[in-house]
Short mmCIF file of C-alpha atoms and ligand atoms in Angstrom, two decimals:
data_model
loop_
_atom_site.label_atom_id
_atom_site.label_comp_id
_atom_site.label_asym_id
_atom_site.label_seq_id
_atom_site.Cartn_x
_atom_site.Cartn_y
_atom_site.Cartn_z
CA MET D 166 -13.22 11.00 11.61
CA PHE D 167 -12.56 9.14 14.82
CA ASP D 168 -13.67 10.08 18.46
CA SER D 169 -11.26 12.80 19.70
CA GLN D 170 -10.15 10.27 22.41
CA VAL D 171 -8.63 7.83 19.68
CA TYR D 172 -6.09 10.55 18.80
CA LEU D 173 -5.33 11.46 22.47
CA ASN D 174 -4.59 7.67 22.96
CA ARG D 175 -2.54 7.47 20.22
CA ARG D 176 -0.34 10.33 21.09
CA ALA D 177 -0.28 8.89 24.61
CA GLN D 178 1.05 5.61 23.17
CA LEU D 179 3.60 7.48 21.18
CA ARG D 180 4.91 9.37 24.31
CA LYS D 181 5.18 6.03 26.35
CA LYS D 182 7.67 4.82 23.43
CA MET D 183 9.50 7.76 22.94
CA GLY D 184 12.08 9.62 25.37
CA SER D 185 12.64 13.32 25.27
CA GLY D 186 12.45 16.11 22.33
CA LEU D 187 9.98 17.15 20.20
CA ILE D 188 7.98 15.39 17.66
CA LEU D 189 7.40 17.38 14.33
CA ILE D 190 4.55 16.39 12.33
CA ILE D 191 4.22 18.47 9.32
CA GLY D 192 0.76 17.95 7.42
CA ASN D 193 0.60 18.17 3.84
CA VAL D 194 -0.08 21.14 1.77
CA ASP D 195 -1.92 21.65 -1.48
CA ALA D 196 -0.08 20.50 -4.33
CA ALA D 197 -0.06 22.36 -7.72
CA PHE D 198 -1.37 20.40 -10.94
CA ASN D 199 -0.45 22.57 -13.49
CA TYR D 200 -0.46 26.04 -12.00
CA PRO D 201 -0.51 26.94 -8.30
CA ASP D 202 -4.59 27.61 -7.97
CA ASN D 203 -5.21 24.37 -9.86
CA GLN D 204 -4.42 21.81 -7.36
CA TYR D 205 -4.41 17.89 -6.88
CA HIS D 206 -7.17 16.61 -4.40
CA PHE D 207 -5.64 17.46 -1.34
CA ARG D 208 -3.98 14.08 0.71
CA GLN D 209 -3.27 14.42 4.07
CA ASP D 210 -0.16 12.94 5.45
CA SER D 211 -0.80 9.41 7.12
CA THR D 212 1.39 10.22 10.08
CA PHE D 213 -0.64 13.40 10.62
CA LEU D 214 -3.78 11.56 9.95
CA TYR D 215 -2.94 8.92 12.59
CA TYR D 216 -1.73 11.25 15.36
CA PHE D 217 -3.87 14.45 14.67
CA GLY D 218 -6.73 13.13 12.14
CA LEU D 219 -7.42 16.47 10.67
CA ASP D 220 -7.88 16.30 7.10
CA HIS D 221 -6.96 19.97 6.35
CA ALA D 222 -3.86 21.35 4.10
CA GLY D 223 -1.33 23.80 5.80
CA LEU D 224 -1.36 22.16 9.45
CA ALA D 225 1.71 21.19 11.61
CA GLY D 226 1.57 18.96 14.92
CA VAL D 227 3.71 18.75 17.59
CA ILE D 228 4.09 16.83 20.59
CA ASP D 229 6.33 17.83 23.24
CA LEU D 230 7.71 14.90 25.07
CA ASP D 231 9.53 16.88 28.00
CA SER D 232 6.53 19.18 28.70
CA GLY D 233 3.65 16.97 27.86
CA GLU D 234 2.08 19.39 25.39
CA ASP D 235 0.41 18.72 22.08
CA TRP D 236 -0.01 21.59 19.62
CA ILE D 237 -1.72 22.43 16.33
CA PHE D 238 -0.28 25.09 14.19
CA GLY D 239 -2.50 26.62 11.50
CA ASN D 240 -4.07 29.49 10.39
CA ASP D 241 -7.78 30.79 10.50
CA VAL D 242 -9.45 31.30 7.33
CA ASP D 243 -9.70 34.94 5.95
CA MET D 244 -12.22 36.76 4.09
CA ASP D 245 -10.57 35.60 0.70
CA ASP D 246 -10.65 32.01 1.65
CA ILE D 247 -14.09 32.33 2.83
CA ILE D 248 -15.32 33.76 -0.67
CA TRP D 249 -13.32 31.09 -2.60
CA MET D 250 -13.89 27.75 -0.47
CA GLY D 251 -16.54 29.07 2.33
CA VAL D 252 -16.50 29.08 6.08
CA LEU D 253 -14.26 26.52 7.96
CA PRO D 254 -14.05 25.98 11.57
CA SER D 255 -11.15 27.93 13.31
CA ILE D 256 -7.82 25.93 14.21
CA SER D 257 -8.88 25.62 17.93
CA GLU D 258 -12.39 24.16 16.81
CA LEU D 259 -10.48 21.89 14.55
CA ALA D 260 -8.14 21.05 17.22
CA SER D 261 -10.85 20.14 19.76
CA LYS D 262 -11.93 17.28 17.39
CA VAL D 263 -8.64 15.53 18.26
CA ALA D 264 -8.23 16.66 21.88
CA VAL D 265 -5.56 19.28 21.15
CA THR D 266 -6.02 22.39 23.10
CA LEU D 267 -3.13 24.06 22.24
CA THR D 268 -3.05 26.15 18.81
CA ALA D 269 -1.10 28.94 17.32
CA PRO D 270 -0.71 30.42 14.00
CA TYR D 271 1.22 28.40 11.82
CA ALA D 272 4.31 31.25 11.86
CA ASN D 273 5.01 30.57 15.51
CA LEU D 274 5.83 26.88 14.66
CA GLU D 275 9.37 28.59 13.50
CA THR D 276 9.89 30.09 17.12
CA ILE D 277 9.10 26.75 18.90
CA VAL D 278 11.34 24.66 16.59
CA ALA D 279 14.08 27.24 16.51
CA LYS D 280 13.96 27.41 20.39
CA ALA D 281 14.29 23.84 20.38
CA VAL D 282 17.23 23.40 18.19
CA LEU D 283 18.96 26.20 20.11
CA GLN D 284 18.49 24.24 23.58
CA GLY D 285 19.96 21.30 21.72
CA ARG D 286 16.79 19.32 22.03
CA GLU D 287 16.07 16.45 19.81
CA ILE D 288 13.59 17.11 16.97
CA HIS D 289 11.83 13.85 15.84
CA PHE D 290 10.50 13.68 12.19
CA THR D 291 9.76 11.11 9.51
CA PRO D 292 11.54 10.94 6.32
CA PRO D 293 9.92 13.61 3.80
CA TYR D 294 8.53 12.26 0.74
CA ARG D 295 7.57 15.53 -0.61
CA GLY D 296 9.15 18.12 -2.14
CA GLU D 297 7.20 21.07 0.16
CA THR D 298 7.74 19.16 3.11
CA LYS D 299 11.43 18.70 2.38
CA LEU D 300 11.76 22.50 2.18
CA GLU D 301 9.53 23.21 5.13
CA LEU D 302 11.82 21.03 7.48
CA GLU D 303 14.83 22.35 5.84
CA ARG D 304 13.33 26.03 6.82
CA LEU D 305 12.46 25.07 10.21
CA THR D 306 15.22 22.36 11.30
CA LYS D 307 18.16 23.99 9.03
CA ILE D 308 19.12 20.44 8.25
CA PRO D 309 19.68 20.60 4.49
CA ALA D 310 17.07 18.82 2.47
CA ALA D 311 19.41 16.32 1.24
CA GLU D 312 20.14 15.16 4.64
CA LEU D 313 16.72 14.79 5.92
CA LYS D 314 16.16 11.45 5.36
CA ALA D 315 19.31 10.28 7.01
CA LYS D 316 18.77 12.69 9.77
CA SER D 317 15.02 11.51 10.41
CA SER D 318 14.17 9.64 13.76
CA LEU D 319 14.55 5.94 13.81
CA LYS D 320 13.12 6.06 17.22
CA LEU D 321 9.81 7.88 15.85
CA ILE D 322 9.74 5.59 13.06
CA LYS D 323 10.17 2.31 15.08
CA ALA D 324 7.30 3.66 17.53
CA ALA D 325 5.21 4.52 14.76
CA VAL D 326 5.35 1.48 13.09
CA ASP D 327 4.71 -0.70 16.30
CA GLN D 328 1.71 1.46 16.68
CA ARG D 329 0.29 1.55 13.22
CA SER D 330 0.86 -2.27 12.29
CA ILE D 331 -1.73 -3.19 14.67
CA LYS D 332 -5.07 -2.13 13.44
CA ASP D 333 -7.83 -1.56 15.97
CA LYS D 334 -11.67 -2.52 15.30
CA GLN D 335 -12.50 0.75 13.98
CA GLU D 336 -9.49 0.78 11.34
CA ILE D 337 -10.54 -2.60 10.30
CA ALA D 338 -14.08 -1.71 9.74
CA GLU D 339 -12.65 1.27 7.86
CA ILE D 340 -10.68 -1.04 5.81
CA GLU D 341 -13.29 -3.20 5.12
CA LYS D 342 -15.50 -0.37 3.92
CA ALA D 343 -12.98 0.43 1.33
CA ILE D 344 -12.72 -3.30 0.30
CA ASP D 345 -16.65 -3.33 -0.10
CA THR D 346 -16.27 -0.34 -2.53
CA ALA D 347 -13.35 -2.21 -4.18
CA TYR D 348 -15.84 -5.08 -4.61
CA LEU D 349 -18.26 -2.72 -6.56
CA MET D 350 -15.29 -1.69 -8.57
CA HIS D 351 -13.99 -5.17 -9.36
CA THR D 352 -17.34 -6.85 -9.90
CA THR D 353 -18.03 -4.02 -12.34
CA ALA D 354 -14.88 -4.52 -14.16
CA MET D 355 -15.61 -8.01 -14.57
CA LYS D 356 -19.06 -7.47 -16.37
CA MET D 357 -17.54 -4.94 -18.69
CA ALA D 358 -14.66 -7.02 -19.80
CA MET D 359 -16.11 -8.00 -23.23
CA PRO D 360 -13.87 -7.60 -26.55
CA GLY D 361 -14.18 -4.59 -28.22
CA THR D 362 -14.30 -2.48 -24.76
CA ALA D 363 -11.87 -0.15 -24.58
CA GLU D 364 -9.59 -0.55 -21.22
CA GLN D 365 -9.48 3.24 -20.46
CA TYR D 366 -13.54 3.02 -20.03
CA ILE D 367 -13.57 0.39 -17.62
CA ALA D 368 -10.48 2.03 -15.70
CA GLY D 369 -12.43 5.35 -15.59
CA THR D 370 -15.66 3.76 -14.82
CA ILE D 371 -14.11 2.12 -11.74
CA GLU D 372 -12.08 5.00 -10.60
CA GLY D 373 -15.76 6.76 -10.66
CA ILE D 374 -16.99 4.27 -8.68
CA ALA D 375 -14.23 4.94 -5.84
CA MET D 376 -15.07 8.67 -5.95
CA ALA D 377 -18.66 7.83 -5.77
CA HIS D 378 -17.88 6.04 -2.29
CA GLY D 379 -15.59 8.38 -0.61
CA GLY D 380 -12.61 7.88 -3.00
CA PRO D 381 -10.21 8.80 -4.42
CA VAL D 382 -8.37 5.13 -5.63
CA SER D 383 -5.45 4.24 -3.19
CA PHE D 384 -3.26 4.18 -5.97
CA PRO D 385 -3.56 4.82 -9.87
CA VAL D 386 -5.73 1.97 -11.25
CA ILE D 387 -3.70 -0.90 -12.97
CA LEU D 388 -6.06 -2.48 -15.72
CA SER D 389 -4.56 -3.92 -18.85
CA MET D 390 -4.61 -7.19 -20.96
CA ASN D 391 -1.03 -6.81 -20.70
CA GLY D 392 -0.79 -7.99 -17.06
CA GLN D 393 2.82 -9.10 -17.55
CA THR D 394 3.86 -5.64 -16.96
CA LEU D 395 3.24 -5.49 -13.07
CA HIS D 396 2.10 -1.95 -12.76
CA ASN D 397 0.60 -1.19 -16.08
CA HIS D 398 -0.88 2.27 -15.96
CA ASP D 399 -1.40 2.23 -19.78
CA HIS D 400 -4.90 2.02 -20.32
CA SER D 401 -4.88 2.50 -24.28
CA GLY D 402 -6.03 -1.02 -25.44
CA ILE D 403 -8.95 -2.34 -26.51
CA LEU D 404 -9.97 -5.61 -25.16
CA ALA D 405 -9.60 -8.63 -27.43
CA GLU D 406 -10.97 -12.19 -27.41
CA GLY D 407 -8.29 -14.94 -25.74
CA ARG D 408 -6.71 -12.27 -23.68
CA MET D 409 -7.29 -11.83 -19.97
CA MET D 410 -7.68 -8.43 -18.22
CA VAL D 411 -5.52 -7.85 -14.95
CA VAL D 412 -7.19 -5.32 -12.54
CA ASP D 413 -5.34 -4.53 -9.46
CA ALA D 414 -7.23 -1.43 -7.89
CA GLY D 415 -8.60 -0.20 -4.56
CA CYS D 416 -9.84 2.81 -3.07
CA GLU D 417 -9.58 5.12 0.27
CA THR D 418 -12.64 5.46 2.66
CA GLY D 419 -13.28 9.35 3.62
CA LEU D 420 -10.93 8.73 6.43
CA HIS D 421 -8.42 7.25 3.74
CA TYR D 422 -8.06 3.81 4.82
CA ALA D 423 -7.17 1.98 1.85
CA SER D 424 -8.20 -1.43 0.10
CA ASP D 425 -6.07 -3.04 -2.66
CA LEU D 426 -7.40 -6.23 -4.32
CA THR D 427 -6.42 -7.98 -7.84
CA ARG D 428 -8.58 -9.94 -10.13
CA THR D 429 -7.62 -11.35 -13.29
CA VAL D 430 -10.63 -12.23 -15.65
CA PRO D 431 -10.79 -13.60 -19.57
CA VAL D 432 -11.99 -11.16 -22.02
CA GLY D 433 -15.00 -12.60 -23.00
CA LEU D 434 -16.93 -15.05 -20.80
CA LYS D 435 -14.49 -18.05 -20.49
CA PHE D 436 -10.98 -19.03 -19.76
CA THR D 437 -9.21 -21.09 -22.30
CA PRO D 438 -7.72 -24.26 -20.88
CA ARG D 439 -4.31 -22.79 -21.21
CA GLN D 440 -5.49 -19.85 -19.10
CA LYS D 441 -7.51 -22.00 -16.63
CA ALA D 442 -4.23 -23.88 -15.98
CA VAL D 443 -1.92 -21.02 -15.08
CA TYR D 444 -4.94 -19.39 -12.97
CA GLU D 445 -5.45 -22.41 -10.83
CA ALA D 446 -1.68 -22.38 -10.14
CA VAL D 447 -1.96 -18.56 -9.03
CA LEU D 448 -5.24 -19.36 -7.01
CA GLN D 449 -3.90 -22.32 -5.03
CA SER D 450 -0.77 -20.12 -4.58
CA ASN D 451 -3.15 -17.36 -3.09
CA LEU D 452 -5.08 -20.00 -1.31
CA LYS D 453 -2.70 -21.75 0.56
CA ALA D 454 -0.81 -18.80 1.61
CA ILE D 455 -3.81 -17.52 3.10
CA GLU D 456 -4.47 -20.68 4.69
CA ALA D 457 -0.82 -20.69 6.26
CA ILE D 458 -1.25 -17.15 7.70
CA LYS D 459 -1.14 -16.98 11.34
CA PRO D 460 0.49 -15.02 14.15
CA GLY D 461 4.33 -15.84 15.00
CA ILE D 462 4.91 -16.99 11.31
CA PHE D 463 7.49 -15.31 9.06
CA TYR D 464 5.82 -13.56 6.25
CA LYS D 465 8.70 -14.81 4.18
CA ASP D 466 7.86 -18.33 4.86
CA VAL D 467 4.36 -17.53 3.70
CA HIS D 468 5.81 -16.19 0.41
CA LEU D 469 8.11 -19.05 0.17
CA LEU D 470 5.28 -21.41 0.63
CA SER D 471 3.17 -19.57 -2.00
CA ALA D 472 6.10 -19.82 -4.55
CA GLU D 473 6.49 -23.65 -3.83
CA VAL D 474 2.63 -24.22 -4.45
CA MET D 475 3.02 -22.09 -7.78
CA VAL D 476 6.04 -24.16 -8.98
CA ASP D 477 4.18 -27.50 -8.17
CA ALA D 478 1.41 -26.53 -10.42
CA LEU D 479 3.78 -24.97 -13.00
CA LYS D 480 5.71 -28.35 -13.18
CA ALA D 481 2.31 -29.90 -13.64
CA ILE D 482 1.92 -27.71 -16.87
CA GLY D 483 5.34 -28.35 -17.89
CA LEU D 484 6.69 -25.03 -17.15
CA MET D 485 9.18 -26.08 -14.94
CA LYS D 486 10.84 -29.09 -13.56
CA GLY D 487 13.06 -30.47 -10.63
CA ASN D 488 12.67 -30.51 -6.83
CA THR D 489 10.22 -27.73 -5.87
CA LYS D 490 11.86 -26.45 -2.95
CA ASP D 491 15.30 -26.47 -4.50
CA ALA D 492 13.60 -24.51 -7.55
CA VAL D 493 12.44 -21.70 -4.64
CA ALA D 494 15.63 -21.70 -3.01
CA ALA D 495 17.45 -21.12 -6.04
CA GLY D 496 14.85 -18.15 -7.10
CA ALA D 497 14.07 -19.94 -10.39
CA HIS D 498 10.21 -19.24 -9.69
CA ALA D 499 11.01 -15.70 -9.79
CA LEU D 500 10.95 -15.72 -13.70
CA PHE D 501 7.31 -16.22 -13.42
CA PHE D 502 6.62 -14.60 -9.99
CA PRO D 503 9.23 -11.78 -9.84
CA HIS D 504 7.58 -9.81 -6.82
CA GLY D 505 6.95 -10.28 -3.27
CA LEU D 506 3.96 -12.06 -1.70
CA GLY D 507 2.42 -8.83 -0.17
CA HIS D 508 2.48 -5.86 2.14
CA MET D 509 1.13 -4.06 5.28
CA MET D 510 -1.94 -2.22 4.27
CA GLY D 511 -3.89 0.68 6.22
CA LEU D 512 -3.90 4.40 5.98
CA ASP D 513 -1.56 3.80 3.26
CA VAL D 514 -1.84 1.33 0.49
CA HIS D 515 1.78 0.21 1.01
CA ASP D 516 1.31 1.07 4.81
CA MET D 517 4.08 3.44 6.05
CA GLU D 518 6.22 2.91 3.07
CA ASN D 519 7.31 6.09 3.67
CA TYR D 520 9.05 5.27 6.78
CA GLY D 521 11.58 3.04 4.74
CA GLN D 522 10.50 -0.54 4.04
CA ILE D 523 13.36 -2.16 5.93
CA ASN D 524 11.56 -0.63 8.82
CA VAL D 525 8.15 -1.90 8.26
CA GLY D 526 8.62 -5.29 6.64
CA TYR D 527 11.84 -6.04 8.31
CA ASP D 528 13.24 -6.12 12.07
CA ASP D 529 16.32 -7.41 13.76
CA GLU D 530 15.18 -10.91 13.49
CA ILE D 531 15.15 -10.97 9.63
CA ARG D 532 16.72 -8.80 7.10
CA PRO D 533 16.13 -8.47 3.37
CA SER D 534 17.25 -10.52 0.55
CA THR D 535 19.36 -9.84 -2.32
CA GLN D 536 18.27 -12.51 -4.38
CA PHE D 537 16.28 -11.60 -7.54
CA GLY D 538 12.56 -11.69 -6.87
CA LEU D 539 12.83 -12.03 -2.94
CA ALA D 540 14.25 -8.90 -2.77
CA PHE D 541 11.05 -7.17 -3.70
CA LEU D 542 9.35 -8.77 -0.34
CA ARG D 543 8.03 -5.63 0.89
CA MET D 544 6.90 -7.62 4.15
CA ALA D 545 8.93 -10.49 5.74
CA ARG D 546 8.56 -10.28 9.54
CA ARG D 547 6.64 -12.29 11.96
CA LEU D 548 2.97 -11.69 11.62
CA GLN D 549 1.15 -10.70 14.75
CA PRO D 550 -2.57 -10.14 15.61
CA GLY D 551 -3.85 -6.87 14.18
CA PHE D 552 -2.01 -6.91 11.22
CA VAL D 553 -3.58 -6.05 7.76
CA ILE D 554 -1.55 -7.65 4.97
CA THR D 555 -2.03 -8.12 1.30
CA VAL D 556 -1.83 -11.75 -0.32
CA GLU D 557 -1.21 -11.46 -4.22
CA PRO D 558 0.95 -13.93 -6.00
CA GLY D 559 1.12 -13.76 -9.75
CA CYS D 560 2.56 -15.51 -12.57
CA TYR D 561 3.63 -13.48 -15.41
CA PHE D 562 5.23 -14.46 -18.92
CA ILE D 563 7.66 -11.47 -19.43
CA PRO D 564 9.05 -11.74 -22.95
CA ALA D 565 12.20 -9.65 -22.27
CA LEU D 566 12.80 -11.28 -18.95
CA ILE D 567 12.57 -14.99 -20.44
CA ASP D 568 14.96 -13.91 -23.24
CA GLN D 569 17.32 -12.64 -20.94
CA TRP D 570 17.34 -15.71 -18.63
CA LYS D 571 17.18 -18.00 -21.52
CA SER D 572 20.32 -16.68 -23.05
CA GLU D 573 22.26 -16.43 -19.83
CA GLY D 574 21.10 -20.28 -19.32
CA LEU D 575 19.68 -19.34 -16.02
CA HIS D 576 18.18 -22.20 -13.84
CA THR D 577 18.04 -24.72 -16.81
CA GLU D 578 17.79 -27.63 -14.61
CA PHE D 579 14.20 -26.21 -13.28
CA ILE D 580 12.93 -24.35 -16.21
CA ASN D 581 11.66 -25.83 -19.39
CA TYR D 582 12.53 -22.92 -21.94
CA ASP D 583 11.06 -24.41 -25.02
CA GLU D 584 7.59 -24.82 -22.98
CA VAL D 585 7.89 -21.29 -21.91
CA GLU D 586 8.61 -20.00 -25.25
CA LYS D 587 5.00 -20.80 -26.25
CA TYR D 588 3.42 -18.57 -23.65
CA LYS D 589 5.25 -15.28 -24.37
CA ASP D 590 1.81 -14.02 -26.03
CA PHE D 591 0.07 -15.20 -22.56
CA GLY D 592 0.40 -11.86 -20.47
CA GLY D 593 -0.06 -12.27 -16.58
CA ILE D 594 -2.37 -13.45 -13.79
CA ARG D 595 -2.31 -11.77 -10.15
CA ILE D 596 -4.72 -12.39 -7.51
CA GLU D 597 -4.86 -10.18 -4.48
CA ASP D 598 -6.62 -10.03 -1.30
CA ASP D 599 -6.60 -8.22 1.85
CA ILE D 600 -6.18 -10.24 5.07
CA LEU D 601 -6.35 -9.76 8.86
CA VAL D 602 -4.31 -11.76 11.00
CA THR D 603 -6.39 -12.90 13.92
CA GLU D 604 -5.27 -14.56 17.29
CA THR D 605 -5.69 -17.90 15.85
CA GLY D 606 -5.19 -17.56 12.49
CA CYS D 607 -6.58 -14.74 9.70
CA ARG D 608 -9.64 -13.70 8.20
CA VAL D 609 -9.91 -12.25 4.56
CA LEU D 610 -11.69 -8.83 4.89
CA GLY D 611 -14.43 -7.67 2.90
CA LYS D 612 -17.01 -8.80 0.71
CA ALA D 613 -15.72 -11.72 -1.31
CA VAL D 614 -15.02 -10.59 -4.79
CA PRO D 615 -15.49 -13.74 -7.09
CA LYS D 616 -12.08 -15.71 -7.38
CA THR D 617 -12.32 -18.94 -8.48
CA VAL D 618 -12.95 -19.88 -12.29
CA ALA D 619 -16.42 -20.80 -11.66
CA GLU D 620 -17.36 -17.96 -9.51
CA ILE D 621 -15.64 -15.35 -12.04
CA GLU D 622 -17.27 -16.98 -14.91
CA ASP D 623 -20.52 -17.17 -13.62
CA LEU D 624 -20.65 -13.33 -12.50
CA MET D 625 -19.07 -12.61 -16.04
N1 LIG T 109 -1.34 -1.99 -5.94
C1 LIG T 109 -0.15 -2.35 -6.10
C2 LIG T 109 0.05 -3.62 -5.27
O1 LIG T 109 -0.74 -4.57 -5.14
O2 LIG T 109 0.87 -3.52 -4.22
MN1 MN T 110 -2.81 -4.25 -5.57
MN1 MN T 111 -1.06 -4.68 -3.09
#
């Protein structure tokens, strides 16, 4: 973990942005896999990690905005725990690592919260996303579980988003560590992408690399010849000549900072001319977007630019036609590029998404669109130095979507459906990098995974 002062400073910053009341941060508990004693790998809640840093189950943190006190509630291990899990530091020893001096048994949390409720003090919490946390918050605050999201603290959400959006040097170093492991995951997958190899074998191998370097993966590995399915977790295919393999994968460091990279490679050693042409469209879209990233620009505008670059390239291939800007304004490109350009990344791979995307990627200046495709843009607001975001344009040929748009006669002035028909067996391509917004522009983070056609073919 970071130095104890980091957590003290983070809480001090948070206090400045908040008014009065009690901030209640419930850490995660162990989650049962198939019976209570057989559990998933423990993953601490990211809000708890950010402000209280401790990577242990069954803790809660309280920041009392009026008294100035910080508390950690948790239970010291007993002899049964020691027998099964070994000796663990006491709660007060743990708390001292994050500069908290006040600790109490977990049961005392109920008294503190009940007292605050009785006094009519505001209890600030973020929207819970796990069943156990919902039940715990319901028990403590007496707010019915179904109402917790609506009654979560917008003030706390906004303050935490402000803070967590700007990554400091230590956080960036952690993220780069995660990307360097992702480099190994991706280059290993590239070298394994030969006809006859099981997707599952490659997916398992790269997940193992994540685990071997701190791990786990930052989200379930996406790996498939059927890259037209955006989040394809079905790894049952056997790689076939003439197809491409999309790998969208990243890992967490020991401190739980994430990476999230995507590469698409030809099965076998070479891109076909048709694959190369579409690949170049996505690559140009990725590169031009990165070139445009700088403080002050709306990420929505970078998204639209990346769409325009792609439309220009698809026009050259013969898949689209007409005026590029008009096509993008109408949303015609979304037949091929139906998702957003990227998202924030940090302690969560989609950073802070549990706070509500509208609070993370949008603000008073820019609100979400309802247009198909653009509506999936997770990050639209103005960029600031210190933001870490992904740039992940993609081009997909989704037969069901093509059939629907064609039958409805959608955007016929911009789409050459006769040509598109020939690509229904193509699959999809996505290229994703993780970017730091700097004072003057941006920097692609981590060790560079081969990205151009020549680099990929060379490595393979
Ligand atoms: N891993 C999903 C994404 O790229 O956002
Ligand atoms: Mn990804
Ligand atoms: Mn991503």
